[in-house]
PDB file of C-alpha atoms in Angstrom:
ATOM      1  CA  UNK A   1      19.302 -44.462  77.204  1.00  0.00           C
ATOM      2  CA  UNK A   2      20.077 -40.723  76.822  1.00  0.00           C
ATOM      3  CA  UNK A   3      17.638 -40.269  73.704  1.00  0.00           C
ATOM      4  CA  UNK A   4      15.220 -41.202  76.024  1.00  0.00           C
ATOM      5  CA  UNK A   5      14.845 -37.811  77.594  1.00  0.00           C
ATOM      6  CA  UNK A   6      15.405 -35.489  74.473  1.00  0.00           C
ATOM      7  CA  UNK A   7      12.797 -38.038  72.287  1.00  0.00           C
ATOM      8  CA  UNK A   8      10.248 -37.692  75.243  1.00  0.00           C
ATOM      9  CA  UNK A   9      10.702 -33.859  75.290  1.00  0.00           C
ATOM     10  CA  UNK A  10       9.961 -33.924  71.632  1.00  0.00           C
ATOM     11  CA  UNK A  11       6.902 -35.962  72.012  1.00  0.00           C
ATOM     12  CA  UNK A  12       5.454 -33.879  74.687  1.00  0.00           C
ATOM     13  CA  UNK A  13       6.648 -30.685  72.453  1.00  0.00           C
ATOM     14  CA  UNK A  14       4.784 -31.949  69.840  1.00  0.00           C
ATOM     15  CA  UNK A  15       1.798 -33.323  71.673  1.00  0.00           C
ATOM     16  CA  UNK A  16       1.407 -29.893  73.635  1.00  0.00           C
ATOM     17  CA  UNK A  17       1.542 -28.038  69.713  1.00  0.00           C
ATOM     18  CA  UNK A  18      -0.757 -30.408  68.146  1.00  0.00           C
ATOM     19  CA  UNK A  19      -3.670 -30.067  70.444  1.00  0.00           C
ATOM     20  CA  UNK A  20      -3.499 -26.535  71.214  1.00  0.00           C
ATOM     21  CA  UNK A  21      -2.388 -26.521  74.926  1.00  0.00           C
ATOM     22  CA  UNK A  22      -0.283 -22.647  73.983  1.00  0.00           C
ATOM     23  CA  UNK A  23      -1.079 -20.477  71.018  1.00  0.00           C
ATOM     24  CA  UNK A  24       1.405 -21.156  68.094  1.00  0.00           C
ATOM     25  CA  UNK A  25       2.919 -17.958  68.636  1.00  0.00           C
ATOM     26  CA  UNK A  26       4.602 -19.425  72.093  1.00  0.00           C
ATOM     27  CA  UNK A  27       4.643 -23.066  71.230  1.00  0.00           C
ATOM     28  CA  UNK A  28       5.346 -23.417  67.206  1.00  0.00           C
ATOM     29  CA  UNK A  29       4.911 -27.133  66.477  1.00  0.00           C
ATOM     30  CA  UNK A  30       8.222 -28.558  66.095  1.00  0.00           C
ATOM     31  CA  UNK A  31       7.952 -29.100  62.001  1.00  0.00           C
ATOM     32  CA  UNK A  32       7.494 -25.469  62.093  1.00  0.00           C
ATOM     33  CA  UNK A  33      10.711 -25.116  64.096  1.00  0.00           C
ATOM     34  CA  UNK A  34      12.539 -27.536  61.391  1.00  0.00           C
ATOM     35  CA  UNK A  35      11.071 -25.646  58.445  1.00  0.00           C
ATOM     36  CA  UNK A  36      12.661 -22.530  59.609  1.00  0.00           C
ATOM     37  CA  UNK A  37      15.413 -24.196  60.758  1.00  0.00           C
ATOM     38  CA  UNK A  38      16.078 -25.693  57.465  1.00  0.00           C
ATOM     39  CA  UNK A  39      15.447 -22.672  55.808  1.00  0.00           C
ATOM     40  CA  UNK A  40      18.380 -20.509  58.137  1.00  0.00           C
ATOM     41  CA  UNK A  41      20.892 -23.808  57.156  1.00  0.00           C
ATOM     42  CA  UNK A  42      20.195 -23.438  53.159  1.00  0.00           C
ATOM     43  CA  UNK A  43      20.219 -19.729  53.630  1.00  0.00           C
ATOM     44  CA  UNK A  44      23.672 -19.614  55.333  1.00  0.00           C
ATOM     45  CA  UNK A  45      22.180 -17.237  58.215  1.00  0.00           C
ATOM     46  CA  UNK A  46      22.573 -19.800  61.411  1.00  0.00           C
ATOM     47  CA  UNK A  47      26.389 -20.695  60.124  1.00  0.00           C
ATOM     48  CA  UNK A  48      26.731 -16.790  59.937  1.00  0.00           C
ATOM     49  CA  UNK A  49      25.876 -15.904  63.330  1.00  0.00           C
ATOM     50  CA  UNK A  50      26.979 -19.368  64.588  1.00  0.00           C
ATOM     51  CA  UNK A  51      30.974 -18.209  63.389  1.00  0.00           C
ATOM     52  CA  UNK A  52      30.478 -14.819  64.570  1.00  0.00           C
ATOM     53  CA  UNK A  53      29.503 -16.362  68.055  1.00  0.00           C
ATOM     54  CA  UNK A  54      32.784 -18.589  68.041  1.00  0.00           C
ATOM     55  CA  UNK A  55      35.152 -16.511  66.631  1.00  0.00           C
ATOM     56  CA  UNK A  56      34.611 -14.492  69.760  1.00  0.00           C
ATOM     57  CA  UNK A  57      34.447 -17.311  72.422  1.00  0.00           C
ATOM     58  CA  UNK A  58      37.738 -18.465  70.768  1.00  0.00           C
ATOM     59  CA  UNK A  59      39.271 -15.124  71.541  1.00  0.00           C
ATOM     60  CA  UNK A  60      38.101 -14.815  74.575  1.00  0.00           C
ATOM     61  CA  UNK A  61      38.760 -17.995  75.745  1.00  0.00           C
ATOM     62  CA  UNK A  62      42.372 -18.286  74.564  1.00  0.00           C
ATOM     63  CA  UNK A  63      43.202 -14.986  76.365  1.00  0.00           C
ATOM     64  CA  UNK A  64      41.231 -16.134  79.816  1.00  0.00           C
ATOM     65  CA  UNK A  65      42.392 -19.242  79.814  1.00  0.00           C
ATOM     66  CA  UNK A  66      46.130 -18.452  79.089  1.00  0.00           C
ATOM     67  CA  UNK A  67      45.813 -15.970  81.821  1.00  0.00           C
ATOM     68  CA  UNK A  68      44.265 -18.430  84.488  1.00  0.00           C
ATOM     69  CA  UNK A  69      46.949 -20.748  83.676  1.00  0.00           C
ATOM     70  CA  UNK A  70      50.017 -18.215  84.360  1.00  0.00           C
ATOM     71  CA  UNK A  71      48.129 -16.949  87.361  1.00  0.00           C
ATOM     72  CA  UNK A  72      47.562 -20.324  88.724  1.00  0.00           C
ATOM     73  CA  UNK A  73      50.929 -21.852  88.117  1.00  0.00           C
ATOM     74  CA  UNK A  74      51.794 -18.480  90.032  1.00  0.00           C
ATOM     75  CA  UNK A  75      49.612 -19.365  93.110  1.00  0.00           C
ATOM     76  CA  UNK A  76      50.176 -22.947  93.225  1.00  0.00           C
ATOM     77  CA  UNK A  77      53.787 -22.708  92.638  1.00  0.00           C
ATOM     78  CA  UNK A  78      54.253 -19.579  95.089  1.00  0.00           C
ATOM     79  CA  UNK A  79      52.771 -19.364  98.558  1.00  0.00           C
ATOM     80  CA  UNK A  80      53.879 -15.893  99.295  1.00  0.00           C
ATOM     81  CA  UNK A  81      52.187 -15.170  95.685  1.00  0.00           C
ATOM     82  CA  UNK A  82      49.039 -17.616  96.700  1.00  0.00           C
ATOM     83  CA  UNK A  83      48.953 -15.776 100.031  1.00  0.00           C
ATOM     84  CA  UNK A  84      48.339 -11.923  98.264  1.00  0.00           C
ATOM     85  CA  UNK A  85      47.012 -12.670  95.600  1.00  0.00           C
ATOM     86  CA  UNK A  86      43.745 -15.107  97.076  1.00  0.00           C
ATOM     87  CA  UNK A  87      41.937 -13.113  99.139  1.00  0.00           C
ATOM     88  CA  UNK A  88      41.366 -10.649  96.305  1.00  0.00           C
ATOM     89  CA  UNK A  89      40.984 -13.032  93.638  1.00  0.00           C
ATOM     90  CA  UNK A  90      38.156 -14.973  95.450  1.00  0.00           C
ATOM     91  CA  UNK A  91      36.722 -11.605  96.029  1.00  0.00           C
ATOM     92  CA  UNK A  92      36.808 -11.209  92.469  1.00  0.00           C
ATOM     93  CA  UNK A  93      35.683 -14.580  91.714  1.00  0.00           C
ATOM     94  CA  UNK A  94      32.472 -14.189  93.583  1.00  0.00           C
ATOM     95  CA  UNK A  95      30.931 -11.467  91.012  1.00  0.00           C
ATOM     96  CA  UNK A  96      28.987 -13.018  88.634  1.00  0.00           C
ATOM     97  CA  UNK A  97      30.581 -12.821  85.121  1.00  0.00           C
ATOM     98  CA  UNK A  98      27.241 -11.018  83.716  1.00  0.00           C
ATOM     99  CA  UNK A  99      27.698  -8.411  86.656  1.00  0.00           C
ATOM    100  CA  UNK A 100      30.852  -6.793  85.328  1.00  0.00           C
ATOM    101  CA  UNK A 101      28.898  -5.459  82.006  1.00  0.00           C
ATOM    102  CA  UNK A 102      27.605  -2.443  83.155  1.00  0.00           C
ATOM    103  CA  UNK A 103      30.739  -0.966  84.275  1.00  0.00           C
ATOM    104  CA  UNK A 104      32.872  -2.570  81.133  1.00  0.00           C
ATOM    105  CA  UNK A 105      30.134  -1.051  78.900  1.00  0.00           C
ATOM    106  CA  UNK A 106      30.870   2.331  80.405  1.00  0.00           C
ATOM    107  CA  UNK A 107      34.735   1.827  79.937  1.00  0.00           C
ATOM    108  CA  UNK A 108      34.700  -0.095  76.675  1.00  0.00           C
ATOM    109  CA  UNK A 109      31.226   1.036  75.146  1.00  0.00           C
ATOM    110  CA  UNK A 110      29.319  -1.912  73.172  1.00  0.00           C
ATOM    111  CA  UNK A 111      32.255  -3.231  70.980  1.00  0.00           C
ATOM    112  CA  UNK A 112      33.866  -6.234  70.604  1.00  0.00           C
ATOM    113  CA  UNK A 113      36.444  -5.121  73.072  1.00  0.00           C
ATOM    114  CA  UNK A 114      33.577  -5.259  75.801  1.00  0.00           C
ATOM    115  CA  UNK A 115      32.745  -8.857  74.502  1.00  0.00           C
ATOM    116  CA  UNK A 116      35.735 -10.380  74.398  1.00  0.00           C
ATOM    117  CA  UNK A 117      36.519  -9.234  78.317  1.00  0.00           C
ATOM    118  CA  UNK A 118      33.331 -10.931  79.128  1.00  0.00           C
ATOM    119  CA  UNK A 119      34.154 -14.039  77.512  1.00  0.00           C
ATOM    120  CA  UNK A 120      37.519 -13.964  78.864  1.00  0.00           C
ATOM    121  CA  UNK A 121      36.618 -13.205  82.740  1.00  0.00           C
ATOM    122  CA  UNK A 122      34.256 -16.581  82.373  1.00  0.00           C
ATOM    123  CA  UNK A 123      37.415 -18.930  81.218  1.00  0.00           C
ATOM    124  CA  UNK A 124      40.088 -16.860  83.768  1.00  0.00           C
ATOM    125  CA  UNK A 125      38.254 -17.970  87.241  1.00  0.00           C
ATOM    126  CA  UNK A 126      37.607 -21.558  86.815  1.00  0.00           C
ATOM    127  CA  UNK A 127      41.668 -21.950  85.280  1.00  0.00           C
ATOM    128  CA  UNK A 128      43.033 -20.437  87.582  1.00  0.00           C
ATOM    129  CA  UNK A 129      41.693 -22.030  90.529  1.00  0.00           C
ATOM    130  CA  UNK A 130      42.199 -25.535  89.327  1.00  0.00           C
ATOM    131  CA  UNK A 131      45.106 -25.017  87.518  1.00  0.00           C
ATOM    132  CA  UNK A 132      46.224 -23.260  91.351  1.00  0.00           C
ATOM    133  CA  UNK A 133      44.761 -26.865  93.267  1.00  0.00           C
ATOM    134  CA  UNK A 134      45.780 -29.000  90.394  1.00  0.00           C
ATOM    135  CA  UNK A 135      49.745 -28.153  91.323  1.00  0.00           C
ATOM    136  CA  UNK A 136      49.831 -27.776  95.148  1.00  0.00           C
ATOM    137  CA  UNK A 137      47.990 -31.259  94.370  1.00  0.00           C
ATOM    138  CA  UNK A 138      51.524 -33.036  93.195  1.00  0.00           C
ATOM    139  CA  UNK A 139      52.886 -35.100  95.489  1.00  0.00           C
ATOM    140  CA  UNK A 140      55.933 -33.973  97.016  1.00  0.00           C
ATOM    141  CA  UNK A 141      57.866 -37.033  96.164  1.00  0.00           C
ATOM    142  CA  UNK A 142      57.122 -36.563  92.924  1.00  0.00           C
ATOM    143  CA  UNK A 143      59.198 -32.895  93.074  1.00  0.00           C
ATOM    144  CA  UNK A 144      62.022 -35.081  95.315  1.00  0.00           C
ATOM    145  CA  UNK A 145      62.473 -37.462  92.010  1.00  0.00           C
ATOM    146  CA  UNK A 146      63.335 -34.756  89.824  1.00  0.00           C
ATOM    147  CA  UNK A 147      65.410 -33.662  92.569  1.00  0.00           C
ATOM    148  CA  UNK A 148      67.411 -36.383  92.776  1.00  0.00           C
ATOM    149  CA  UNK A 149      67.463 -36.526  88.631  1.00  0.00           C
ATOM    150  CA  UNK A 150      69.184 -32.732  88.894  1.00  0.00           C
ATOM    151  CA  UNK A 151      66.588 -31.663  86.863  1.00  0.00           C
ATOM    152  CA  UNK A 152      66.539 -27.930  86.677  1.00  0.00           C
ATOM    153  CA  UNK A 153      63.213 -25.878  87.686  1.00  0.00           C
ATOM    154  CA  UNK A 154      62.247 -26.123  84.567  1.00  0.00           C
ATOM    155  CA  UNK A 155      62.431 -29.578  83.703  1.00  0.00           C
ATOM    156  CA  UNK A 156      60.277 -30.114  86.555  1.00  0.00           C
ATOM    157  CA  UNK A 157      57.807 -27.981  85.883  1.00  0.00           C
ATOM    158  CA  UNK A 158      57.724 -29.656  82.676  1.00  0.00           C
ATOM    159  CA  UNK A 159      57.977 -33.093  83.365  1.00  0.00           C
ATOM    160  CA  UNK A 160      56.598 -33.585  86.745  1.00  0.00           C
ATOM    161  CA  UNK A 161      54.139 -30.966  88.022  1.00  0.00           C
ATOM    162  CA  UNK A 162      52.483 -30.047  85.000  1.00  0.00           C
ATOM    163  CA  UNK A 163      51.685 -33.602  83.875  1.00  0.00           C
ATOM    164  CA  UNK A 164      50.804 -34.229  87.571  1.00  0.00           C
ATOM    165  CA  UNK A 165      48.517 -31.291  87.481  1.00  0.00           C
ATOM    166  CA  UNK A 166      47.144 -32.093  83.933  1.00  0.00           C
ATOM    167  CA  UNK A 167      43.447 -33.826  85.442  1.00  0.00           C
ATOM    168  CA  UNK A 168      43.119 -30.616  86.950  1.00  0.00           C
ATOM    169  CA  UNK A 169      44.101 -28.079  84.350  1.00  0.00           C
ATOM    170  CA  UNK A 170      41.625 -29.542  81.804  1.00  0.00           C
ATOM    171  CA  UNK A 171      39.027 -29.507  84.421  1.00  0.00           C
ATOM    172  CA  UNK A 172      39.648 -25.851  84.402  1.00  0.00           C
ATOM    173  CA  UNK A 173      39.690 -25.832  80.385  1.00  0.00           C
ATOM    174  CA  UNK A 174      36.227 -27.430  80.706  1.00  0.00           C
ATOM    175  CA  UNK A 175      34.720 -24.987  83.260  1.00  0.00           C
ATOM    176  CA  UNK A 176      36.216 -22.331  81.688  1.00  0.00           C
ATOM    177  CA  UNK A 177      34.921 -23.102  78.374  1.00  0.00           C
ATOM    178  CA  UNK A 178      31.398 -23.801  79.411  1.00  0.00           C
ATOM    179  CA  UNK A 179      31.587 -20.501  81.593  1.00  0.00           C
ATOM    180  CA  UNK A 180      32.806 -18.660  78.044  1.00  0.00           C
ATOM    181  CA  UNK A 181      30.030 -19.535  76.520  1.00  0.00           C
ATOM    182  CA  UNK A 182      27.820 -19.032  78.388  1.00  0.00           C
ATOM    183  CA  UNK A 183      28.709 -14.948  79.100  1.00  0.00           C
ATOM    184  CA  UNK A 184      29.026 -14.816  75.433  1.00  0.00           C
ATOM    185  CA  UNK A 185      25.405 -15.828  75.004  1.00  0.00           C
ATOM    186  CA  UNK A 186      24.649 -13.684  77.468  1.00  0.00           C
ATOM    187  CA  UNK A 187      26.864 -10.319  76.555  1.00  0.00           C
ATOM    188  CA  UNK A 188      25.545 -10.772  72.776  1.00  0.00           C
ATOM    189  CA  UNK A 189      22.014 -10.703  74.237  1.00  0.00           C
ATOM    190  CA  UNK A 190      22.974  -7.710  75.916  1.00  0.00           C
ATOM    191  CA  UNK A 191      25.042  -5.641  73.413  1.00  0.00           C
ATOM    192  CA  UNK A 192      25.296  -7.289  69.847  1.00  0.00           C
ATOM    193  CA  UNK A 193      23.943  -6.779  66.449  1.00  0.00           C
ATOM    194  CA  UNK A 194      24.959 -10.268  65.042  1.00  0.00           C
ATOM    195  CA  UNK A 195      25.858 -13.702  66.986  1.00  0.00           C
ATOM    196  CA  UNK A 196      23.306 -16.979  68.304  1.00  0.00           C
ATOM    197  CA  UNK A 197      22.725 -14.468  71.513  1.00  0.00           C
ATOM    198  CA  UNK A 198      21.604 -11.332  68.737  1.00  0.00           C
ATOM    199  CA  UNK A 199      19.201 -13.997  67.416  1.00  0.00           C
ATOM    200  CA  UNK A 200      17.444 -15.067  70.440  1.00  0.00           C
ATOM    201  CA  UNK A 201      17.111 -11.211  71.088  1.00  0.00           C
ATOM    202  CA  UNK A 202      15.805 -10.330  67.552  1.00  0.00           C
ATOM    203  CA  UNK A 203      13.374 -13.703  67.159  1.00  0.00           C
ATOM    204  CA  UNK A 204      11.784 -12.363  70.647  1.00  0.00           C
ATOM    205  CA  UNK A 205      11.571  -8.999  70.075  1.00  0.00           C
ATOM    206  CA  UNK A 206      10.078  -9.987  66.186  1.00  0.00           C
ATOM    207  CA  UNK A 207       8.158 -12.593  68.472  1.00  0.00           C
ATOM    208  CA  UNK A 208       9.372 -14.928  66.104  1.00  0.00           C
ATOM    209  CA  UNK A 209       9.351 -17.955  68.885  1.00  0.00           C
ATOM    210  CA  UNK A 210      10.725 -20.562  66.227  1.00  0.00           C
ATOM    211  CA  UNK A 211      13.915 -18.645  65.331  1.00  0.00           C
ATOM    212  CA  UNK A 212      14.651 -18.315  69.242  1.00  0.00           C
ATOM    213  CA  UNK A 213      14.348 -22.147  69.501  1.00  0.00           C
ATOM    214  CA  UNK A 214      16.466 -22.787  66.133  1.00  0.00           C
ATOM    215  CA  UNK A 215      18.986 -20.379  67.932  1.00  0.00           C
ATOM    216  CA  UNK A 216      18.653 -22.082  71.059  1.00  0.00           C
ATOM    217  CA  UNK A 217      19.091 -25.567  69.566  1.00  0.00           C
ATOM    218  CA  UNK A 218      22.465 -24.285  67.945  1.00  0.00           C
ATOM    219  CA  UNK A 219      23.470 -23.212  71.449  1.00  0.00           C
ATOM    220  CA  UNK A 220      23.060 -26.443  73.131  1.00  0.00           C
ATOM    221  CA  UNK A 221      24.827 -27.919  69.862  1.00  0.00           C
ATOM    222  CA  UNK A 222      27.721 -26.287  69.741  1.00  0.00           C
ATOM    223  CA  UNK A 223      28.683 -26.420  73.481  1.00  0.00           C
ATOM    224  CA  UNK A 224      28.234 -29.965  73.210  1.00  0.00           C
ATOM    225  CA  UNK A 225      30.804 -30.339  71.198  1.00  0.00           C
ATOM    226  CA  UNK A 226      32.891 -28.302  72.222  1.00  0.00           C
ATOM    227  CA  UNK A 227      32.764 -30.513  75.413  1.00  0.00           C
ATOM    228  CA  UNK A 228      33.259 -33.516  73.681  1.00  0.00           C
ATOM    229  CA  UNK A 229      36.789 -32.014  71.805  1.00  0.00           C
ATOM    230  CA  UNK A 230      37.630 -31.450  75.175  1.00  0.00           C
ATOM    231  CA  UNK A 231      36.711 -34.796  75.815  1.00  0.00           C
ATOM    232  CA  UNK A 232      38.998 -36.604  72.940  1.00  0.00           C
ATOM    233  CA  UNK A 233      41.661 -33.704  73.424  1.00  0.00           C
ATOM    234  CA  UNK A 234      41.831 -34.732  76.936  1.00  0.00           C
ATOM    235  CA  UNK A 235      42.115 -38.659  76.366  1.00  0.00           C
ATOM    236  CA  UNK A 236      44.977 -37.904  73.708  1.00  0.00           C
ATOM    237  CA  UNK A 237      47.139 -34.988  76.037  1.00  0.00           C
ATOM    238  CA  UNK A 238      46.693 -38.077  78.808  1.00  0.00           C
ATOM    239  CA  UNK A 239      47.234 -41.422  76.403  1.00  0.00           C
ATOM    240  CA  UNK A 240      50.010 -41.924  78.961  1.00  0.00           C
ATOM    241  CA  UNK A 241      47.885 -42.647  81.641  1.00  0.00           C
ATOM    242  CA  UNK A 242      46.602 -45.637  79.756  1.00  0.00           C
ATOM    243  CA  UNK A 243      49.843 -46.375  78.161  1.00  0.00           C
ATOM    244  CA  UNK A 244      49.587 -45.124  74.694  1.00  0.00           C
ATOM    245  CA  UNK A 245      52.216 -43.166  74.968  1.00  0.00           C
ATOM    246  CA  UNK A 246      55.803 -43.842  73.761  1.00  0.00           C
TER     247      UNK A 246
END
């Protein structure tokens, strides 16, 4: 039932091409698109720009989603620390990830400095508020068992609140992720000489409409797998749940 939707897109794609309904330079017929497409496989240029693209998001992610997670263990563990930092943080929170760039460009210039901040403000909100939720979340018995175990601060932050938290954490590795990539779309659109964002840019500017919708296919591609790693990695990190684990 979900190829229903993408194989009726395609027919009306290719209905709408075939008669005429939008010059060919808007609305290239999709064999058009695959020829092209094809042709930037064989040639090596869409796994180019493709790596250059997640090399960056990797970056960026790891360093926005390590800092969410310290941050939010912070808040959620803290409420004097929850209770300062918030109100700022939300304030923060609020600005759209694309609205930063003009004032990092002027800091940072163009670079891949300027990038990976971008990338790495997208993964840093989303952890840290459900990483934040996912611990004040544990129930408090749950902190009385490993109490009454002696276990030291750190065996419970180990073995009770951060498994009790996990559902939540890797619903902020999910947001985060999907909020990386998108601001890395959109700073390479903005600032970038190479990268999937660099080729929508250049295939519109060239007017090239079927390299924009090669590039645009590889988008929608790649983030959906990356979801579904998160998917299996999340199944796996959790077997326990279902009691796979030993």
């Amino acid at each position: 039932m979900a190829l229903v939707l993408p194989f009726g897109l395609l027919l009306a794609w290719w209905i709408a091409s075939s008669r005429g309904w939008l010059p060919e330079q808007i609305l290239p017929s999709p064999a058009y698109v695959y020829s092209t497409a094809l042709e930037m496989i064989v040639s090596g240029e869409i796994f180019y720009h493709a790596g250059v693209s997640l090399r960056r998001v990797v970056i960026g992610f790891l360093f926005g989603a390590l800092a969410g997670l310290t941050l939010g263990m912070a808040m959620g563990l803290s409420r004097r620390v929850d209770d300062y930092v918030r109100p700022l943080f939300l304030a923060f929170a609020q600005i759209p990830t694309l609205g930063w760039i003009p004032l990092l460009m002027l800091i940072f210039g163009i670079g891949e400095t300027l990038k990976i901040i971008v990338i790495a403000k997208g993964a840093l909100v989303p952890m840290t508020i459900n990483t934040a939720a996912g611990i004040r979340a544990v129930p408090a018995r749950f902190v009385e068992v490993g109490r009454a175990l002696r276990f030291s601060r750190l065996q419970t932050l180990r073995l009770i609140v951060l498994p009790g938290a996990a559902p939540s954490i890797f619903t902020g590795i999910r947001y985060g992720l999907t909020h990386s990539w998108t601001a890395l779309v959109g700073v390479e659109l903005l600032a970038s000489s190479e990268g999937l964002g660099y080729l929508l840019v250049w295939g519109r500017q060239m007017f090239w409409l079927d390299v924009v919708i090669v590039a645009m296919i590889a988008v929608g591609v790649i983030g959906f797998l990356m979801d579904k790693g998160l998917d299996a990695s999340e199944i796996y990190v959790q077997r326990w749940k279902h009691g796979e684990g030993d």
